[in-house]
Amino acid sequence: MTDDSKAIVPVWTLATGDVRVPALTGDEPMTPERLAELRGVLAALADAPIATLEAHPLPEKVDRSRGISLDAASPLAQHLSQLITQTAQGSSAAAKATASGEGLFRVVVPAKVAAQVAQGIVSPMASKAVAGGVHGAFVDATGKIVAQATYVPVGQVAAAGAAGGAGATAGAALAGSAALTVAAPLVLMAVAVGVSAHADRQRQQAIERITELLEQLTEDKLNDERRELDGCRFAIDKATAILLDQGKLGVSLGLDSAAHAIGKALIDADNRLGKWQAALDELPEGKPVEIATLANSFPGIDDHGGMFRTHLEIAALAIALQRRVIVLQAVEHAQSDPDNLFENFTRELKRDQQRLDELESGIAGVLVRLSALELARPGGRRPVFTGNEVDRLMRVAHQIRRLGEGVTTTGRATDVAIEIARDKDGSVVVFPALAA
């Protein structure tokens, strides 16, 4: 991709049901700002969720290891291919953008809908280059962020599998100038895989941190917890592959056992959270706290590793795994009622996510409260403290303040983007969902 202000990007407007809204797109080019406004208006006016799909050139270097790979026969790949084939016949912009067979497609779900399908899951990727900055989605081979593009609406020509599986055939065009392409399976699959990939990325990061922390401990019980949880991913990976190929889940997969192990870990995390909150409530309000007092309730908080930090990462691992299980359950329910795909999907996600959101919010609250504590100097009768005591006090104070760094709390909902790299053979890689 190039940083070219004249770059033309075709954009499809996708509905998840038969809806009619005022004609807003026309066929005139749009700026990114205008496109963002359009998504918001469509989400507000339409009865069914509205998403947009953009087709960008595929960058020379794409780290496919971050995403979930699906072959050309998978439902998501077929729905995408079907949409491309149908619309390329009536749109020169779409035909030109998809002629090579490969590309980087970006599904953007408006904030109103994203709050239903991805609350508590997706957050902006913080930029290391600029404080408070957020990573852009598209870069060229040199890593330069693509900042400019002109978006051209693609004419809506047919219903892309409104209520069917991989073999769904195209229906007739919706009547009227305000008609939208009905692509519930495409949107559902894109969101499902993107959210699952995001959760699995969180799992990988948690495992890396836990492994590093356990190297500093000789705690067999925590090691067992980590192994049991990480072992669940094999069943989850298999179940994900089967469901995304629209197969049926069986007992032989071991998903029930995995869900049981994850459930136990979540109960442990909730119990630990309760103890941490109670310990903080017992501290004298507004007064400095000695390190020894804090370490009694938060073992290892005065070390780089420590049991407390390991418990935090194990909780993060359990939450990430449960996020994937929730998506699997939602997809299974949605596919069981193909005439009502998206409503079932969002209902299942929203119902089970609330508990996870509360657990994450509680842990975040503990970390913020800890980071705001003032440490007291060591007690004793000596008027002068040794250099080692002073160094330890400063080191621990710095470590505790850093506990609040990177803590995210649920704020204003943002648009959610799911990026899909499509190769010439029709296979796709779906990358972790992120804030648009």
XYZ file of C-alpha atoms in Angstrom:
436
model
C 0.000 0.000 0.000
C 1.118 3.532 -0.553
C 0.410 6.741 1.279
C -1.447 8.141 -1.695
C -4.207 10.657 -1.131
C -5.678 9.565 -4.483
C -5.919 5.890 -3.524
C -9.374 4.534 -4.347
C -10.913 2.121 -1.864
C -14.247 0.450 -2.698
C -16.594 0.078 0.256
C -19.655 -2.164 0.581
C -22.549 -1.478 2.933
C -23.643 -4.762 4.507
C -26.889 -5.461 6.320
C -27.614 -8.458 8.502
C -31.274 -8.609 7.582
C -33.808 -7.267 5.091
C -33.825 -3.600 6.045
C -34.607 -0.350 4.315
C -32.995 2.940 5.247
C -32.842 6.366 3.556
C -30.525 6.430 0.532
C -27.350 7.935 1.966
C -24.441 6.593 -0.070
C -25.126 7.460 -3.667
C -22.162 6.772 -5.920
C -19.926 9.747 -5.121
C -16.472 9.291 -3.536
C -16.297 9.743 0.230
C -13.632 10.793 2.688
C -12.791 8.579 5.711
C -14.630 11.085 7.911
C -17.733 10.900 5.735
C -17.595 7.099 5.801
C -17.417 7.095 9.614
C -20.427 9.420 9.762
C -22.310 7.150 7.367
C -21.754 4.096 9.566
C -23.123 5.923 12.572
C -26.206 7.143 10.707
C -26.931 3.687 9.293
C -26.580 2.089 12.715
C -29.011 4.615 14.167
C -31.626 4.332 11.425
C -31.585 0.637 10.534
C -33.502 -2.019 12.457
C -30.795 -4.640 11.806
C -27.037 -4.215 12.334
C -25.217 -2.445 9.482
C -21.517 -2.925 8.724
C -19.142 -1.770 6.012
C -16.535 -3.753 4.086
C -13.476 -2.070 2.575
C -11.104 -3.625 0.029
C -7.473 -2.509 0.359
C -4.377 -3.790 -1.451
C -2.620 -6.572 0.444
C 0.609 -5.234 2.034
C 3.836 -6.952 1.009
C 4.514 -8.072 4.574
C 1.652 -9.498 6.601
C 2.213 -11.354 9.878
C -0.296 -14.155 9.371
C 0.717 -15.836 12.624
C -1.406 -13.296 14.509
C -4.638 -14.498 12.940
C -6.791 -17.561 12.323
C -6.393 -19.227 8.916
C -9.379 -20.571 6.975
C -9.180 -22.354 3.631
C -11.075 -21.363 0.510
C -13.853 -23.889 1.232
C -14.708 -22.345 4.610
C -18.027 -20.476 4.880
C -16.355 -17.121 5.584
C -14.062 -17.407 2.546
C -16.955 -18.510 0.337
C -19.261 -15.717 1.465
C -16.498 -13.181 0.793
C -15.749 -14.654 -2.639
C -19.455 -14.662 -3.467
C -19.823 -11.001 -2.557
C -16.760 -10.048 -4.596
C -17.927 -11.970 -7.659
C -21.414 -10.495 -7.582
C -20.452 -6.877 -7.090
C -17.426 -6.818 -9.403
C -19.776 -7.274 -12.350
C -21.528 -3.999 -11.680
C -18.764 -1.851 -10.177
C -15.550 -0.889 -11.924
C -13.999 0.147 -8.595
C -14.762 -3.242 -7.027
C -13.615 -5.102 -10.153
C -10.282 -3.261 -10.220
C -9.656 -3.664 -6.494
C -10.374 -7.402 -6.509
C -8.991 -8.371 -9.918
C -5.812 -9.934 -8.511
C -7.815 -12.212 -6.221
C -5.943 -11.061 -3.138
C -6.470 -8.134 -0.846
C -6.851 -6.910 2.715
C -10.546 -6.627 3.518
C -11.728 -4.693 6.526
C -15.146 -5.227 8.100
C -16.109 -2.332 10.366
C -18.996 -2.792 12.789
C -20.381 0.493 14.220
C -20.020 1.271 17.903
C -23.736 0.762 18.542
C -23.486 -2.828 17.343
C -19.943 -3.400 18.593
C -21.131 -2.746 22.139
C -23.324 -5.846 21.777
C -20.839 -8.187 20.143
C -17.482 -7.133 21.551
C -17.909 -5.197 24.796
C -15.049 -5.942 27.128
C -13.108 -7.681 24.369
C -11.766 -5.059 22.019
C -9.744 -2.011 22.984
C -7.465 0.300 21.000
C -3.882 -0.840 20.475
C -1.749 1.740 22.277
C 0.991 3.285 20.194
C 4.532 3.032 21.550
C 5.635 5.935 19.393
C 3.180 8.544 20.637
C 1.806 8.795 24.159
C -1.904 8.185 24.032
C -1.728 7.311 20.346
C -3.496 4.445 18.644
C -2.147 2.193 15.921
C -3.595 2.552 12.437
C -4.669 -0.628 10.702
C -2.934 -0.483 7.325
C 0.783 -0.074 6.650
C 3.022 -0.451 3.634
C 6.124 -2.654 3.373
C 8.207 -0.112 5.272
C 5.772 -0.025 8.185
C 4.456 3.423 7.310
C 0.851 3.958 8.338
C -1.502 4.647 5.454
C -3.297 7.848 6.284
C -5.205 8.826 3.171
C -7.735 7.140 0.947
C -10.867 7.961 -1.028
C -13.793 5.596 -0.531
C -16.146 4.745 -3.376
C -19.502 3.082 -2.555
C -20.061 -0.186 -4.384
C -23.501 -0.679 -5.904
C -25.576 -3.255 -4.102
C -26.587 -6.003 -6.513
C -27.761 -9.071 -4.641
C -28.381 -10.722 -1.327
C -25.226 -12.583 -0.333
C -26.559 -15.617 1.480
C -29.033 -13.872 3.721
C -29.944 -16.988 5.647
C -27.933 -20.006 4.751
C -24.683 -21.874 4.988
C -21.652 -22.024 2.762
C -23.687 -23.139 -0.211
C -26.266 -20.370 -0.005
C -27.061 -18.981 -3.421
C -27.497 -15.343 -4.232
C -30.996 -14.024 -4.015
C -32.645 -11.294 -5.982
C -31.679 -7.714 -5.461
C -33.597 -5.907 -2.787
C -35.996 -3.464 -4.359
C -35.574 0.271 -4.109
C -32.697 2.728 -4.055
C -32.220 2.254 -0.320
C -31.540 -1.464 -0.542
C -28.459 -2.920 1.126
C -26.531 -6.125 0.531
C -27.786 -8.726 2.993
C -24.739 -10.557 4.290
C -25.514 -11.788 7.788
C -23.322 -14.925 7.511
C -20.351 -12.909 6.289
C -20.616 -10.345 9.091
C -21.290 -12.996 11.724
C -18.322 -15.142 10.673
C -15.996 -12.142 10.427
C -16.914 -10.922 13.915
C -16.776 -14.430 15.374
C -13.322 -15.219 14.007
C -11.962 -11.732 14.739
C -13.126 -11.813 18.359
C -11.835 -15.377 18.765
C -8.444 -14.386 17.331
C -8.284 -11.400 19.673
C -9.039 -13.588 22.692
C -6.449 -16.155 21.601
C -3.844 -13.404 21.268
C -4.611 -12.427 24.861
C -4.179 -16.079 25.862
C -0.762 -16.255 24.206
C 0.398 -13.097 25.937
C -0.865 -14.313 29.328
C 0.930 -17.659 28.920
C 4.188 -15.890 28.077
C 3.943 -13.739 31.183
C 2.927 -16.646 33.423
C 5.842 -18.752 32.178
C 8.239 -15.922 32.926
C 6.788 -15.378 36.397
C 6.788 -19.072 37.303
C 10.501 -19.265 36.509
C 10.984 -17.103 39.598
C 8.721 -19.243 41.793
C 8.709 -22.819 43.034
C 4.923 -23.030 43.245
C 3.749 -26.365 41.857
C 0.055 -25.551 42.357
C 0.266 -22.466 40.151
C 2.176 -24.452 37.546
C -0.607 -27.030 37.546
C -3.232 -24.288 37.121
C -1.353 -22.882 34.156
C -0.935 -26.268 32.465
C -4.573 -27.238 32.963
C -5.807 -23.944 31.517
C -3.463 -23.820 28.557
C -4.312 -27.427 27.772
C -7.903 -26.310 27.138
C -6.894 -24.481 23.993
C -6.552 -27.700 21.973
C -10.232 -28.534 22.436
C -11.187 -24.908 21.793
C -9.100 -24.740 18.602
C -10.723 -27.916 17.259
C -14.210 -26.730 18.160
C -13.525 -23.373 16.500
C -12.404 -25.045 13.276
C -15.429 -27.355 13.207
C -17.982 -24.627 13.903
C -16.458 -22.228 11.380
C -16.811 -25.019 8.822
C -20.439 -25.310 9.986
C -19.964 -28.758 11.495
C -21.497 -30.140 14.671
C -19.698 -30.295 18.002
C -19.333 -33.709 19.660
C -18.345 -34.981 23.086
C -15.116 -36.431 21.657
C -13.687 -32.930 21.245
C -13.322 -32.489 25.005
C -14.888 -29.031 24.962
C -17.042 -29.851 27.998
C -13.948 -30.763 30.027
C -12.215 -27.595 28.866
C -15.194 -25.447 29.829
C -15.240 -27.123 33.277
C -11.542 -26.358 33.855
C -11.999 -22.754 32.728
C -15.025 -22.415 34.998
C -13.018 -23.563 38.022
C -10.257 -21.078 37.184
C -12.797 -18.260 36.953
C -14.222 -19.201 40.359
C -10.680 -19.127 41.821
C -10.081 -15.740 40.216
C -13.343 -14.373 41.613
C -12.496 -15.659 45.103
C -9.030 -14.097 44.936
C -10.544 -10.846 43.748
C -12.847 -10.806 46.771
C -9.890 -11.297 49.133
C -7.904 -8.527 47.426
C -10.819 -6.097 47.654
C -11.370 -6.953 51.325
C -7.674 -6.441 52.082
C -7.731 -3.008 50.450
C -10.874 -2.051 52.365
C -9.109 -2.876 55.643
C -6.185 -0.523 54.983
C -6.326 2.807 56.859
C -7.764 5.383 54.489
C -5.398 8.173 53.496
C -2.457 6.787 55.460
C 0.828 5.309 54.186
C 1.062 1.514 54.193
C 4.145 -0.497 55.107
C 5.494 -2.929 52.529
C 5.259 -5.838 54.942
C 1.567 -5.156 55.579
C 0.848 -5.041 51.859
C 2.841 -8.210 51.146
C 0.777 -10.189 53.651
C -2.361 -9.786 51.513
C -0.608 -9.536 48.141
C 2.272 -12.060 48.323
C 5.194 -11.143 46.106
C 3.933 -7.661 45.287
C 7.331 -6.374 46.400
C 9.123 -8.557 43.835
C 9.357 -8.471 40.055
C 7.548 -11.811 39.932
C 5.564 -13.069 42.872
C 2.425 -15.057 43.524
C 0.110 -12.028 43.264
C 1.235 -11.177 39.737
C 0.992 -14.825 38.721
C -2.570 -14.973 40.036
C -3.358 -11.886 37.928
C -2.030 -13.519 34.772
C -3.828 -16.809 35.448
C -7.068 -14.827 35.781
C -6.321 -13.085 32.476
C -5.694 -16.472 30.851
C -8.985 -17.910 32.134
C -10.894 -14.853 30.923
C -9.298 -15.020 27.461
C -10.156 -18.709 27.117
C -13.720 -18.123 28.267
C -14.086 -15.342 25.681
C -13.366 -17.924 22.988
C -15.806 -20.415 24.486
C -18.535 -17.762 24.544
C -17.982 -17.029 20.854
C -18.179 -20.754 20.074
C -21.468 -21.036 21.954
C -22.857 -17.982 20.186
C -21.904 -19.265 16.740
C -23.402 -22.673 17.497
C -26.713 -21.105 18.564
C -26.735 -18.749 15.584
C -26.141 -21.555 13.106
C -28.892 -23.653 14.676
C -31.365 -20.974 13.575
C -30.090 -19.781 10.165
C -33.072 -17.457 9.663
C -32.064 -15.439 12.730
C -28.268 -15.428 12.647
C -27.195 -12.141 14.095
C -29.815 -11.729 16.811
C -29.016 -15.122 18.332
C -25.321 -14.399 18.064
C -25.423 -11.051 19.874
C -27.833 -12.315 22.522
C -25.583 -15.244 23.459
C -22.490 -13.053 23.568
C -24.074 -10.332 25.647
C -25.628 -12.697 28.201
C -22.412 -14.515 29.095
C -19.998 -11.633 28.754
C -21.439 -9.649 31.631
C -19.847 -11.866 34.267
C -16.445 -11.657 32.580
C -16.740 -7.887 32.238
C -17.488 -7.586 35.958
C -14.501 -9.784 36.861
C -12.156 -7.809 34.630
C -13.512 -4.536 35.954
C -13.016 -5.710 39.539
C -9.403 -6.717 38.899
C -8.759 -3.410 37.151
C -10.180 -1.583 40.166
C -7.830 -3.448 42.523
C -4.813 -2.551 40.394
C -5.793 1.101 40.231
C -6.316 1.250 44.007
C -2.956 -0.441 44.622
C -1.146 1.917 42.261
C -2.486 4.903 44.199
C -1.216 3.713 47.613
C 1.494 5.619 49.455
C 4.149 3.429 51.037
C 5.359 4.118 54.561
C 8.956 3.989 55.626
C 9.957 0.809 57.499
C 8.972 0.861 61.172
C 11.585 0.768 63.921
C 13.399 2.898 66.421
C 16.388 3.721 64.281
C 16.359 7.358 63.135
C 18.452 6.522 60.059
C 17.706 3.929 57.405
C 20.252 1.980 55.432
C 20.797 2.504 51.744
C 19.339 -0.910 51.003
C 16.139 -0.062 52.871
C 15.766 3.200 50.970
C 16.453 1.486 47.634
C 13.864 -1.213 48.376
C 11.245 1.361 49.346
C 11.785 3.298 46.117
C 11.837 0.136 43.987
C 8.624 -1.265 45.456
C 6.876 2.121 45.231
C 7.764 2.266 41.533
C 6.531 -1.279 40.925
C 3.230 -0.626 42.678
C 2.634 2.591 40.731
C 3.177 0.653 37.510
C 0.351 -1.759 38.384
C -2.105 0.857 37.155
C -0.396 1.217 33.780
C -2.237 -0.359 30.888
C -5.388 -0.899 32.933
C -8.403 -0.312 30.720
C -11.911 0.237 31.935
C -15.010 0.010 29.810
C -15.523 3.435 28.310
C -17.276 4.837 25.270
C -17.896 2.137 22.703
C -15.838 2.407 19.520
C -16.247 0.973 16.058
C -14.752 -2.505 15.814
C -12.647 -3.519 12.805
C -11.922 -7.057 11.653
C -9.195 -7.362 9.015
C -9.171 -10.278 6.585
C -6.200 -11.071 4.337
C -7.350 -12.927 1.216
C -4.901 -14.845 -0.964
C -5.259 -15.636 -4.654
C -6.449 -19.169 -3.932
C -9.405 -17.786 -1.950
C -8.073 -18.757 1.486
C -8.240 -16.114 4.209
C -6.542 -15.153 7.455
C -8.684 -13.261 9.973
C -6.742 -11.026 12.326
C -7.659 -10.094 15.927
C -10.517 -7.642 16.164
C -9.449 -4.159 17.196
C -10.914 -0.720 17.730
C -11.346 1.024 14.395
